Coordinates of C-alpha atoms in Angstrom, one line a residue:
X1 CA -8.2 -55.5 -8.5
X2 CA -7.1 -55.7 -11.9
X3 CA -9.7 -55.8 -14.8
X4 CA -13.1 -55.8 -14.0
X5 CA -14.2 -52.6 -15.0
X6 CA -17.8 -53.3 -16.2
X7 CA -18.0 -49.0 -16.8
X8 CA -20.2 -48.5 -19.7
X9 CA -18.3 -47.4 -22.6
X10 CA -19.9 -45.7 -25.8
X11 CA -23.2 -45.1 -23.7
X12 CA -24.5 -44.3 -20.8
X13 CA -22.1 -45.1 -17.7
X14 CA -23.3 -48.6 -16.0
X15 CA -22.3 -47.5 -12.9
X16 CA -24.0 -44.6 -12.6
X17 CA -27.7 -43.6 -12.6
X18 CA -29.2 -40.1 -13.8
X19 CA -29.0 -37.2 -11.7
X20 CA -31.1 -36.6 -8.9
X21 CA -32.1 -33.4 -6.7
X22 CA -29.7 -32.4 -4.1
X23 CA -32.2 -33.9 -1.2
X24 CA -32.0 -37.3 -3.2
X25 CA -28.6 -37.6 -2.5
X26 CA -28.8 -38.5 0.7
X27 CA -31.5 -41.0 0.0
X28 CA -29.5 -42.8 -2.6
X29 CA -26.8 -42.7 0.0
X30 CA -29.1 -44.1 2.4
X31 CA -30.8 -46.6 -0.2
X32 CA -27.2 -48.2 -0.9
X33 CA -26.8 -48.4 2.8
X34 CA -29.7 -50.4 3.4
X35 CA -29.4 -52.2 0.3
X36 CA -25.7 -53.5 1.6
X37 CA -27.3 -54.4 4.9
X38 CA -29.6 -56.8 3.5
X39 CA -28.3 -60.5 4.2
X40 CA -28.9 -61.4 0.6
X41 CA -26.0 -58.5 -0.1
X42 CA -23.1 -60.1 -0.9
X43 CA -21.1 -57.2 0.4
X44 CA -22.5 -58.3 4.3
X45 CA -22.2 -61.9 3.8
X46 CA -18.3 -60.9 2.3
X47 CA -17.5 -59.1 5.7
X48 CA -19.4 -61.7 8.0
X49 CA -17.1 -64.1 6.5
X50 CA -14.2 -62.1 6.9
X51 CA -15.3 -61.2 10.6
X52 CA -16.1 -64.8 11.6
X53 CA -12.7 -65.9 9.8
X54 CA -10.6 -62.7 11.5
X55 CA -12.8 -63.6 15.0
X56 CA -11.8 -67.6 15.2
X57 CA -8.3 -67.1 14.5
X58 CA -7.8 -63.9 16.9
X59 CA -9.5 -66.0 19.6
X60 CA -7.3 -69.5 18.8
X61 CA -4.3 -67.5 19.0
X62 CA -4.9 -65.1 21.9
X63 CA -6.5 -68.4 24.0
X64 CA -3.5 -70.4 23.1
X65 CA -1.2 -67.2 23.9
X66 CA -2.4 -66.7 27.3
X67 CA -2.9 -70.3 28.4
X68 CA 1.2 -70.5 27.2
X69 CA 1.8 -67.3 29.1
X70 CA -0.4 -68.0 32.4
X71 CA 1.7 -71.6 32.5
X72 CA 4.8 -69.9 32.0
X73 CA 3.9 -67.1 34.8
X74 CA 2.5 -69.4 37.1
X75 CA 5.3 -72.5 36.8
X76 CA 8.2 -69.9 36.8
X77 CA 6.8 -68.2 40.1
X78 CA 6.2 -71.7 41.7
X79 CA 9.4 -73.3 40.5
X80 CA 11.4 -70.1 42.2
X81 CA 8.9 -70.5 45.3
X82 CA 9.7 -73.9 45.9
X83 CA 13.4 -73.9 45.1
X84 CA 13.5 -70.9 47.7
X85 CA 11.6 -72.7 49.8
X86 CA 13.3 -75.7 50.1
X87 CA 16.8 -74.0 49.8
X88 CA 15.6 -72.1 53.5
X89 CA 14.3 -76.0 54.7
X90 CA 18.1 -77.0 54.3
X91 CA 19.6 -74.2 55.7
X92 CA 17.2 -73.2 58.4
X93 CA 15.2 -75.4 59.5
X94 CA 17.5 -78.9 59.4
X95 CA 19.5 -76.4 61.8
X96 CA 17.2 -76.5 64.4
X97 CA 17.1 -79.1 67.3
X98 CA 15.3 -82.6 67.6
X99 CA 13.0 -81.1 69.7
X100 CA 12.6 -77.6 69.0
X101 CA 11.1 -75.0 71.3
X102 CA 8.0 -72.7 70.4
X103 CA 10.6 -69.8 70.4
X104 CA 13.0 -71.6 67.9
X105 CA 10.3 -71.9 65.8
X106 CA 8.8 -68.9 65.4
X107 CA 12.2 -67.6 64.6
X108 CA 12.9 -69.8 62.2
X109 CA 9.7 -69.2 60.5
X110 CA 10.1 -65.5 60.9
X111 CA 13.8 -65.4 59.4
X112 CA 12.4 -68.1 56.1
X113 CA 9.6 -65.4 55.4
X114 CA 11.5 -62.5 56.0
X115 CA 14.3 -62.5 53.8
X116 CA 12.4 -61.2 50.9
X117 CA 10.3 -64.3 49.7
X118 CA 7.6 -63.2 49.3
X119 CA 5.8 -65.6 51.5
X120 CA 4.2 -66.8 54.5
X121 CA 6.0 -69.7 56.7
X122 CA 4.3 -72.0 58.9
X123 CA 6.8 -74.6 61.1
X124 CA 5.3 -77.9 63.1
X125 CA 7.9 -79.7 65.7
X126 CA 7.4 -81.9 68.2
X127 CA 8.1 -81.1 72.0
X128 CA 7.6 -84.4 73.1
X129 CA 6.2 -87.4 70.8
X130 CA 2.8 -86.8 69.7
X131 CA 2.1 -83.2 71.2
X132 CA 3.4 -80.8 68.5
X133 CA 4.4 -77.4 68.3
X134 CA 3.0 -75.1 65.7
X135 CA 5.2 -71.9 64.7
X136 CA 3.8 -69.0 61.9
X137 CA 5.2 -66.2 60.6
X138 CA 2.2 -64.2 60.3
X139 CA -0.7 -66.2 62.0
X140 CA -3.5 -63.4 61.1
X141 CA -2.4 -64.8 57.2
X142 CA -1.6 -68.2 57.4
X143 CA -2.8 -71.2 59.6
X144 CA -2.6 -74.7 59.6
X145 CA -6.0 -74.9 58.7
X146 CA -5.0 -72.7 55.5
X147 CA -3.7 -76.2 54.2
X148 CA -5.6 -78.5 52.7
X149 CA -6.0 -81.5 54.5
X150 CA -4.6 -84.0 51.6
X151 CA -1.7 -81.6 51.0
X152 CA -0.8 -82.4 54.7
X153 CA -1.2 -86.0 53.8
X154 CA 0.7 -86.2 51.1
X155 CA 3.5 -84.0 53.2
X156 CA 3.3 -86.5 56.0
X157 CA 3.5 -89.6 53.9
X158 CA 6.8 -91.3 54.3
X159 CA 7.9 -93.3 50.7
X160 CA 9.7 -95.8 50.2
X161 CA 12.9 -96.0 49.5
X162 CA 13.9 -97.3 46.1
X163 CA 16.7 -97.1 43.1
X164 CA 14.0 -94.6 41.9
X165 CA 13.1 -93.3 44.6
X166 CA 16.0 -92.3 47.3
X167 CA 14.0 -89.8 49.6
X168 CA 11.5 -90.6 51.7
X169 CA 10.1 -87.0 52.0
X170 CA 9.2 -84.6 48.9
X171 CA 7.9 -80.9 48.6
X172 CA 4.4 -81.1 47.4
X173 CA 2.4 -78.1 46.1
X174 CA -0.9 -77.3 45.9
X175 CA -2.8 -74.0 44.5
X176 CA -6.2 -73.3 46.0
X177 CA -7.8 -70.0 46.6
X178 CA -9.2 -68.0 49.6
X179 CA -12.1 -65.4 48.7
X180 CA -11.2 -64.6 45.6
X181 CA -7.2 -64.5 46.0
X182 CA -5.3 -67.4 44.4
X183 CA -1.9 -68.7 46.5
X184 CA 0.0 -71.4 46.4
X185 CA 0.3 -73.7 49.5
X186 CA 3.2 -76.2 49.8
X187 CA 4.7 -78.0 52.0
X188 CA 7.8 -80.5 53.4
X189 CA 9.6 -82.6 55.8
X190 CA 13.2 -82.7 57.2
X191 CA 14.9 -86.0 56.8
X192 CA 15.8 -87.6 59.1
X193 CA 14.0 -85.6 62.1
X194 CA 13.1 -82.3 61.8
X195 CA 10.2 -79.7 62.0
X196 CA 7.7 -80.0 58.7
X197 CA 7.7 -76.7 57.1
X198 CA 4.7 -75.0 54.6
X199 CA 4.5 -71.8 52.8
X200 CA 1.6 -70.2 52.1
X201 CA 2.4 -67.4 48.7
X202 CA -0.4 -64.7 46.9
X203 CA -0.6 -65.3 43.8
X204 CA -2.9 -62.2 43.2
X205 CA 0.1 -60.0 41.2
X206 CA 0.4 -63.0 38.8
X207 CA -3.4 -63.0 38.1
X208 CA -2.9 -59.0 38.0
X209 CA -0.2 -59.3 35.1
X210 CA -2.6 -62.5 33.6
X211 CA -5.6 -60.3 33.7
X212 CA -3.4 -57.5 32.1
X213 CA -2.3 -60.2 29.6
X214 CA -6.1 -61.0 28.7
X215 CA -7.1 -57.4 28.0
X216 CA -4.5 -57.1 26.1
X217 CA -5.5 -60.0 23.5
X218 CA -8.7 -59.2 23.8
X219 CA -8.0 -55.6 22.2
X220 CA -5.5 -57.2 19.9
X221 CA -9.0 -59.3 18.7
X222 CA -11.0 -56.2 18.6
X223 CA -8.7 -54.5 16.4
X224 CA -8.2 -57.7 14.6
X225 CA -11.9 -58.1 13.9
X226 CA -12.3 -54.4 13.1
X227 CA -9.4 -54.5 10.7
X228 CA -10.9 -57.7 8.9
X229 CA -14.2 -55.9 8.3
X230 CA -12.3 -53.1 6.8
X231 CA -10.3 -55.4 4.7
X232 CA -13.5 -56.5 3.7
X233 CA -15.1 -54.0 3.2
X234 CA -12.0 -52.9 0.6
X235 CA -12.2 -56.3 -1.2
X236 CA -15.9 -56.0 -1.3
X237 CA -15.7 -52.7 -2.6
X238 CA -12.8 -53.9 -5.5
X239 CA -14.7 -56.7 -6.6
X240 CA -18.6 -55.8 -5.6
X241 CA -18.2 -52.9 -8.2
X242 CA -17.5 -54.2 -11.4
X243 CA -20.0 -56.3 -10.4
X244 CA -22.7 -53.7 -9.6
X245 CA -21.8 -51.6 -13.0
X246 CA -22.2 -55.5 -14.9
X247 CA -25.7 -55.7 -13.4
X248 CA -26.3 -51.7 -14.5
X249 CA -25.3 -52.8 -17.6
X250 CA -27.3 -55.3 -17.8
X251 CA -30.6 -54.1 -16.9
X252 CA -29.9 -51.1 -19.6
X253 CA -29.5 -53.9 -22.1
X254 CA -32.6 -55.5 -20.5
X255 CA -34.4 -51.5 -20.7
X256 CA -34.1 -51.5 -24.8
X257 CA -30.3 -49.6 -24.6
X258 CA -28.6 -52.4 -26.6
X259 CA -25.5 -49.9 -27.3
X260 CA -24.8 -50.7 -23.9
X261 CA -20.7 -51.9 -23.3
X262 CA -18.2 -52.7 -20.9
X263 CA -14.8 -51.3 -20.9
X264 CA -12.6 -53.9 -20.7
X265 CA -9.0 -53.5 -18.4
X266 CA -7.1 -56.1 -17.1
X267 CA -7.2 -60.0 -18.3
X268 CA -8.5 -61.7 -14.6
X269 CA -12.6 -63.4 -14.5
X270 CA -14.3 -60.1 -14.5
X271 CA -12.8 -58.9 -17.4
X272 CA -13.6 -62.2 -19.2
X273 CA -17.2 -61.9 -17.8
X274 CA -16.9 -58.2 -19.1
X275 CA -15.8 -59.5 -22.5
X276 CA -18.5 -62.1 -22.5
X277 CA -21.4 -59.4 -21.4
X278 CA -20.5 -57.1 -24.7
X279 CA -19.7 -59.8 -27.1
X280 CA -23.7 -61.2 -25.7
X281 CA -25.3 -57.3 -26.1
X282 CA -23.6 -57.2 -29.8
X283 CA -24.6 -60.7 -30.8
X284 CA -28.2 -59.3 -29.2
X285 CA -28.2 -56.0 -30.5
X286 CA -27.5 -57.0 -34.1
X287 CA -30.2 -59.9 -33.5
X288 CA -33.2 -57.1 -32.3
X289 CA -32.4 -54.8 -35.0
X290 CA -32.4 -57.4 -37.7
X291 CA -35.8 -58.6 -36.3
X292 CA -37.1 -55.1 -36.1
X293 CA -35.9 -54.4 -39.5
X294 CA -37.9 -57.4 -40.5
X295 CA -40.7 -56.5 -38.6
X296 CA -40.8 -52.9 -39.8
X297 CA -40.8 -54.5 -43.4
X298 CA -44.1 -56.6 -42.3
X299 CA -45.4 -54.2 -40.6
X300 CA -45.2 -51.8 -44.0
X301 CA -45.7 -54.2 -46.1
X302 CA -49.1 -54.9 -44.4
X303 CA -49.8 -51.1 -44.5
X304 CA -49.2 -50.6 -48.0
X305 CA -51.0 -54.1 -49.2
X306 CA -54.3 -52.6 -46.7
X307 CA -53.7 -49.6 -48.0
X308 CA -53.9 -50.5 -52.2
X309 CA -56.2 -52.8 -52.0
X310 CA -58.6 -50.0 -50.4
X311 CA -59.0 -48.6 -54.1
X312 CA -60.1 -51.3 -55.9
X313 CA -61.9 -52.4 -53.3
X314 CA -63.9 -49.1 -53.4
X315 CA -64.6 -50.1 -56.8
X316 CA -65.1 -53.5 -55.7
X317 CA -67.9 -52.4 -53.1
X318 CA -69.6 -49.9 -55.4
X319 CA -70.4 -52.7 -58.3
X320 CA -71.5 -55.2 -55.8
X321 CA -73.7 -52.8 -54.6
X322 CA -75.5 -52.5 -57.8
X323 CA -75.2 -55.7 -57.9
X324 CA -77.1 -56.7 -55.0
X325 CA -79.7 -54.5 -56.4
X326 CA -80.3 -56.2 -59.6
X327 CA -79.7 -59.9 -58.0
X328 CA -83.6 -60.0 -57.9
X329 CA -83.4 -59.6 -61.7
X330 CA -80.6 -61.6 -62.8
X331 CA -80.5 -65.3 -64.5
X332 CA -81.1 -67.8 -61.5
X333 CA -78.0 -69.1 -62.5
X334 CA -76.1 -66.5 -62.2
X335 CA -78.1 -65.1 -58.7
X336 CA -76.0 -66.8 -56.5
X337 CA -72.6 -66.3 -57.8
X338 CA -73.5 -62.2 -57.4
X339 CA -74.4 -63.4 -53.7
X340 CA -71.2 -65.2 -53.3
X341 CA -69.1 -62.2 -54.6
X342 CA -71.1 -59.6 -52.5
X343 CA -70.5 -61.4 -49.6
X344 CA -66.5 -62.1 -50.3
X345 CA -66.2 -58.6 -51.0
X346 CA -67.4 -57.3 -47.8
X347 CA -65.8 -59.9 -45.7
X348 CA -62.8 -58.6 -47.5
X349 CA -63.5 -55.2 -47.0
X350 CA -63.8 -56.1 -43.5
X351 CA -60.7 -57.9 -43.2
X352 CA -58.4 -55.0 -45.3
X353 CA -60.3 -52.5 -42.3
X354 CA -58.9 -54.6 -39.1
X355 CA -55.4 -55.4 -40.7
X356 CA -54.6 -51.4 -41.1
X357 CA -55.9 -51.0 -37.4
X358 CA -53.6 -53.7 -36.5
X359 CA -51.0 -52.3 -38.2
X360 CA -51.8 -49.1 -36.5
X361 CA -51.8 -50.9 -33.1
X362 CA -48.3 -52.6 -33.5
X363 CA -46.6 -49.3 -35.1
X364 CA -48.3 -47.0 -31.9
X365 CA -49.7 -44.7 -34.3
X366 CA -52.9 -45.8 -32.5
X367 CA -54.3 -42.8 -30.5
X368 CA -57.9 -42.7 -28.3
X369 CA -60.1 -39.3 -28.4
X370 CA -61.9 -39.6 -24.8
X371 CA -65.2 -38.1 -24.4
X372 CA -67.9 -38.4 -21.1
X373 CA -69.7 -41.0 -22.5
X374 CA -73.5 -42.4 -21.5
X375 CA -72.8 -46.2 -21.6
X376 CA -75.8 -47.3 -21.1
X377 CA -76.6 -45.4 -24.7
X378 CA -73.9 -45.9 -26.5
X379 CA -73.7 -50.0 -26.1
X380 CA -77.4 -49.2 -27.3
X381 CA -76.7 -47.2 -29.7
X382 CA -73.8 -50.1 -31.1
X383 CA -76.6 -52.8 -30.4
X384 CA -79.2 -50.9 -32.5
X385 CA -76.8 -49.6 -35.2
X386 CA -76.7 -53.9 -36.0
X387 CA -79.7 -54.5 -35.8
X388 CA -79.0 -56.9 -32.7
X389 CA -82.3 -55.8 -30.4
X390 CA -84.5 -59.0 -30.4
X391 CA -81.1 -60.9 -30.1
X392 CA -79.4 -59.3 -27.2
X393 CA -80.6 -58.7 -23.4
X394 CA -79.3 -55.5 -22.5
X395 CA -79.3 -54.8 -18.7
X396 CA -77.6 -51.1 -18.3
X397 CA -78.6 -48.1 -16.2
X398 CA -78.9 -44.7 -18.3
X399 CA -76.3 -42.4 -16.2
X400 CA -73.9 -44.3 -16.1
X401 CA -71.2 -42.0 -17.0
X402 CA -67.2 -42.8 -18.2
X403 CA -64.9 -41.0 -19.4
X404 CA -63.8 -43.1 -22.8
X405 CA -63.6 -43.2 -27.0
X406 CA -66.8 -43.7 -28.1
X407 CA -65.8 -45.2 -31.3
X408 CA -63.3 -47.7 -29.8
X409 CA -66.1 -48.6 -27.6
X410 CA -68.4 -48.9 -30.0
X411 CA -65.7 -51.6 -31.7
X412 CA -65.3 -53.5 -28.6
X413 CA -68.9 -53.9 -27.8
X414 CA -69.6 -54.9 -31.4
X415 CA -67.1 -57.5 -31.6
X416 CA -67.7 -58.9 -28.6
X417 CA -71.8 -59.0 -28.8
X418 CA -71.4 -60.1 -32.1
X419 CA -68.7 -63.0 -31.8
X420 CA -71.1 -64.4 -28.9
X421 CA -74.0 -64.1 -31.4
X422 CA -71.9 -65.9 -33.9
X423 CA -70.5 -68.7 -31.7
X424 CA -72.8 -68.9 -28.4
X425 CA -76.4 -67.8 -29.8
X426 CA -79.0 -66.1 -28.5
X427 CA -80.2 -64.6 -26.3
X428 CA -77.1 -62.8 -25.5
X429 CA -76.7 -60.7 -22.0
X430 CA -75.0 -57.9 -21.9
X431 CA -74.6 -55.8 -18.4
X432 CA -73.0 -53.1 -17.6
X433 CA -72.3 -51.8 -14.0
X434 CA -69.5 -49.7 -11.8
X435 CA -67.1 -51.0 -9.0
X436 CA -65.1 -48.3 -7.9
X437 CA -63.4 -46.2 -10.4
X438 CA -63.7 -49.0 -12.5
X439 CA -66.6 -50.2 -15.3
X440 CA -67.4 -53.4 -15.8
X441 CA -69.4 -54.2 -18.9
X442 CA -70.2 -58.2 -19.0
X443 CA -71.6 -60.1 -22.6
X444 CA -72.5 -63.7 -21.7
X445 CA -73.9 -66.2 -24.3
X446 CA -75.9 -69.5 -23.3
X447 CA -74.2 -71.9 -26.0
X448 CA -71.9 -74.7 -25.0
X449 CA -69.0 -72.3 -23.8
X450 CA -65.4 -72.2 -25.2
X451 CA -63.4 -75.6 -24.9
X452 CA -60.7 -75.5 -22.1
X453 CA -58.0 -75.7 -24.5
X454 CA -59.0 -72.9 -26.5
X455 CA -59.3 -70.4 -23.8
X456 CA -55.8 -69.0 -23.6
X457 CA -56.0 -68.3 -27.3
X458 CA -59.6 -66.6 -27.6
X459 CA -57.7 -63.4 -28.1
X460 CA -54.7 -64.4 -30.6
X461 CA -54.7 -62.6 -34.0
X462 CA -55.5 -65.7 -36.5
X463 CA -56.5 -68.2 -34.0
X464 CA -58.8 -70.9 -35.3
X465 CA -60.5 -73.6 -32.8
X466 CA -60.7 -76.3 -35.2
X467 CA -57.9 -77.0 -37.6
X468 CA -60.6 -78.7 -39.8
X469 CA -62.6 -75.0 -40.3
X470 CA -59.7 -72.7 -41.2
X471 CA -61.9 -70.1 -43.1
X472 CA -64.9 -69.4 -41.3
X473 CA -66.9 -66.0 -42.3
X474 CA -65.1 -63.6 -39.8
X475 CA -61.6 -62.2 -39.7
X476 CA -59.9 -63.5 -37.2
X477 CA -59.0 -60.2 -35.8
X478 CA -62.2 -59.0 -34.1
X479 CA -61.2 -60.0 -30.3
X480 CA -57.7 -59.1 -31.2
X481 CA -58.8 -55.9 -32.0
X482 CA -61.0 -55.7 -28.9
X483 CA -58.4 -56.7 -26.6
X484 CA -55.6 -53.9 -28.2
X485 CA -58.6 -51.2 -27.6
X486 CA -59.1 -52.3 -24.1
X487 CA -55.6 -51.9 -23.3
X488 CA -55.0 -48.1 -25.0
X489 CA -57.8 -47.3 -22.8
X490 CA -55.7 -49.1 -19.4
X491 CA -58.3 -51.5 -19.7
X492 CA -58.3 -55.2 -19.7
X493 CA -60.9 -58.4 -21.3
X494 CA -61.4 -61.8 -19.7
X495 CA -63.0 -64.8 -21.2
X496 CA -64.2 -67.6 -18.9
X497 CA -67.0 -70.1 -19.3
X498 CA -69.7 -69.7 -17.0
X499 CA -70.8 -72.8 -14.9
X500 CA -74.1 -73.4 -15.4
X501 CA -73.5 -72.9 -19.7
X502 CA -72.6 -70.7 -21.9
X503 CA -68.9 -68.1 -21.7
X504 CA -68.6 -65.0 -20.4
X505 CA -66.3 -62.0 -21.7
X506 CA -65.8 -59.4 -19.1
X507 CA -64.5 -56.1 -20.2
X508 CA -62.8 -53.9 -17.7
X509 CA -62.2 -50.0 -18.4
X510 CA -60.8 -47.2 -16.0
X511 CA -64.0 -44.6 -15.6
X512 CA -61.9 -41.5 -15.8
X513 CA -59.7 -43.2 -18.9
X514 CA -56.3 -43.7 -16.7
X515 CA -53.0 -42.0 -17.3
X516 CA -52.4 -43.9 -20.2
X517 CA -55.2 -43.2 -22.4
X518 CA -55.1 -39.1 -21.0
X519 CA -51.8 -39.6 -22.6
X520 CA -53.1 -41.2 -25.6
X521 CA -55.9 -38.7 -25.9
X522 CA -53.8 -35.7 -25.8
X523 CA -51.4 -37.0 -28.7
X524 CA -53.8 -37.8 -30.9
X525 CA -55.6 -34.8 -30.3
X526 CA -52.3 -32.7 -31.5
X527 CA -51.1 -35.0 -34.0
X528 CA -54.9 -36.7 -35.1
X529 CA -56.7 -39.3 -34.7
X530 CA -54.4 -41.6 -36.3
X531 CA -57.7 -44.8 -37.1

């Protein structure tokens, strides 16, 4: 087929896949096999359709062939019968007397059969009126009770005469069958006085050269179903591909490879789909790299603002320090303006400390240094280090051993015990137990739970519940934070609200650190601890 040929150009080829092993091969062989089997393959459903199509029309025209030819056999060898037939009535039989003798009759009969007809002949006279005389040419083949009753009716049936109708005698014909031979069985009158005559003709070499007839179409509608599933198989093949290297394409474009093409041949619908496909990556890949571009440039600019303002927020820290000290000393008037700027500066300080761990987070420069790890100890350590032991009920087993970074841990913990302290209130439970490979570590608060609505957004960088309280004293990055060290560990953290009061944050953490963070651990332990 022209066009259509969705093979990657200035990339990696669509339509093919990366090497494999020489044993994989055959399974990628085997895999494609399978894969074209399935019904939802449009390959299968192309040759079924072909098939049924190729199927219908070889069996119309092979039924209509041999019910044309078996007319045509059967009506030709009848009409040639009968003519014969009646031709050896005329000449034969209307020879023979009024009253024939059994002799005369047998004769007859044998001469009408004998002369190469091909059938059997069976004469009736009458020796005297009402006592007839019954004649065959081969009685062990054919008897009068070989012939259907209403055929000898119908034979016997004088007409009458009219302007359509000038005879008063006809041939009639009848086919029947004994055991599992066909013949044909017909049968006439003399007029005006004579012996009635019947034949009695196999028809078993006709059905031979009909059944000869029917194998025949039915190989010609093998071969024709066989050669429509090839045919198939060929147009599936010529359009299927172009088709399969489109959907490679596609799923490298979808993989991040946004220099992915299509060359382009021919001017039929796949090569306009082809056209479309590259014009979409381009119009997409200049899209993603101006939004990484921009993002980059946030991302720095964040880094670098953090970054700065660390300096003079040194300075910052250092003088509110002293002043702190000397707040007991200062003018009452001026007491609580010190206050006010020691506490902005450490919530800033704060803040300036999560956004360069964000940063770090969103530019993967965030690595984990894994350690075995005492929970029990070090969520009591994190606890104690706050000064949160009257506040918080803490219900862990020493032993319990995982393999994890302390320090992200102790982050976790901290912002999780302490956003419940800030928002739920004490007494705050924290629990920590094992399922599995698997540690669970749960910090529930009893205060009035986290509104419905709010719940998918607990862990969004900036989220604030109430649009009337958009400062409140924390960041607004602690549970995004949380959440971002979960994950580099191949970890996970719920929120729910529990039902009898109060929400629960359940954190969820691979005891042996998972693949990820081995990974994780092992770069930052060649390149540094990049936090």
């Amino acid at each position: 087929m022209a066009g259509g040929d969705a093979r990657a150009a200035g990339g990696t080829d669509a339509g093919t896949g990366p090497g494999t092993e020489e044993g994989g091969g055959a399974g990628a062989v085997k895999g494609a096999v399978l894969a074209g089997l399935r019904w939802s393959s449009l390959r299968l459903r192309l040759v079924v359709v072909f098939g049924a199509v190729a199927l219908t029309a070889a069996v119309s025209a092979s039924g209509i062939a041999y019910w044309l030819n078996r007319e045509a056999v059967l009506t030709r060898t009848q009409e040639a019968t009968l003519k014969d037939f009646k031709q050896e009535m005329q000449n034969r039989a209307a020879e023979l007397p009024l009253r024939p003798g059994q002799t005369d009759l047998l004769t007859t009969a044998d001469q009408m059969a004998g002369d190469n007809s091909g059938y059997n002949v069976l004469l009736i006279g009458e020796r005297e009126r009402g006592k007839p005389i019954v004649a065959a040419s081969d009685p062990d083949t054919f008897t009068l009770d070989d012939v259907p009753k209403s055929l000898q009716d119908a034979v016997n049936d004088r007409q009458r005469i009219t302007s359509a109708n000038k005879n008063p005698y006809h041939v009639f014909w009848q086919r029947t069958e004994r055991g599992d031979t066909p013949y044909l069985v017909a049968g006439t009158r003399i007029i005006g006085g004579g012996p009635t005559g019947y034949l009695f003709k196999s028809l078993d070499q006709e059905r031979a050269d009909l059944n000869s007839l029917a194998w025949s179409l039915g190989i010609a509608t093998a071969v024709a179903l066989i050669g429509s599933a090839l045919l198939a198989q060929a147009a599936a093949t010529t359009v299927l591909r172009p088709v399969q290297r489109l959907g490679e394409a596609a799923r490298q474009l979808g993989e991040g490879q946004f220099e992915t093409r299509l060359r382009v041949s021919g001017t039929d619908e796949l090569a306009d789909l082809s056209r479309t496909f590259n014009s979409a990556a381009e119009s997409l890949q200049k899209k993603v790299t101006d939004m990484s571009a921009r993002e980059e440039s946030s991302r720095r600019f964040v880094a670098d603002m953090s970054h700065e303002l660390r300096t003079p927020l040194t300075a910052l820290t250092a003088v509110t320090e002293v002043l702190e000290d000397e707040a007991d000393s200062l003018d009452p008037m001026i007491a609580p303006a010190v206050t006010l700027v020691v506490s902005e500066t450490r919530r800033l300080n704060v803040l300036v400390e999560n956004l360069m761990e964000v940063t770090r987070f969103d530019a993967g420069t965030a690595r984990v240094v894994l350690d075995d790890v005492d929970v029990a100890d070090q969520v009591t350590a994190c606890i104690d280090a706050r000064a949160w032991l009257d506040a918080v009920d803490l219900v862990a087993e020493r032993g319990t051993m995982a393999r994890l970074d302390p320090r992200r841990l102790d982050v976790i913990m901290a912002n999780l015990i302490g956003n419940a302290l800030k928002h739920g209130g004490s007494p705050v439970r924290v629990a920590v137990r094992t399922e599995g490979d698997e540690l669970i570590i749960e910090v529930r608060d009893h205060g009035p739970g986290i509104p419905e609505e709010v719940l998918p957004h607990v862990f969004d960088r900036f989220y604030k519940a109430s649009a009337s309280r958009p400062r409140s004293e924390g960041s607004g990055l602690g549970l995004s934070i949380a959440m971002e060290n979960a994950h580099i560990h191949g970890g996970d953290i719920t929120a729910a609200n529990v039902p009898d009061g109060g929400a629960m944050f359940v954190l969820r953490l691979p005891r042996d650190g998972g693949e990820d963070a081995e990974d994780a651990g092992r770069d930052g332990r060649e390149g540094g601890d990049a936090s």
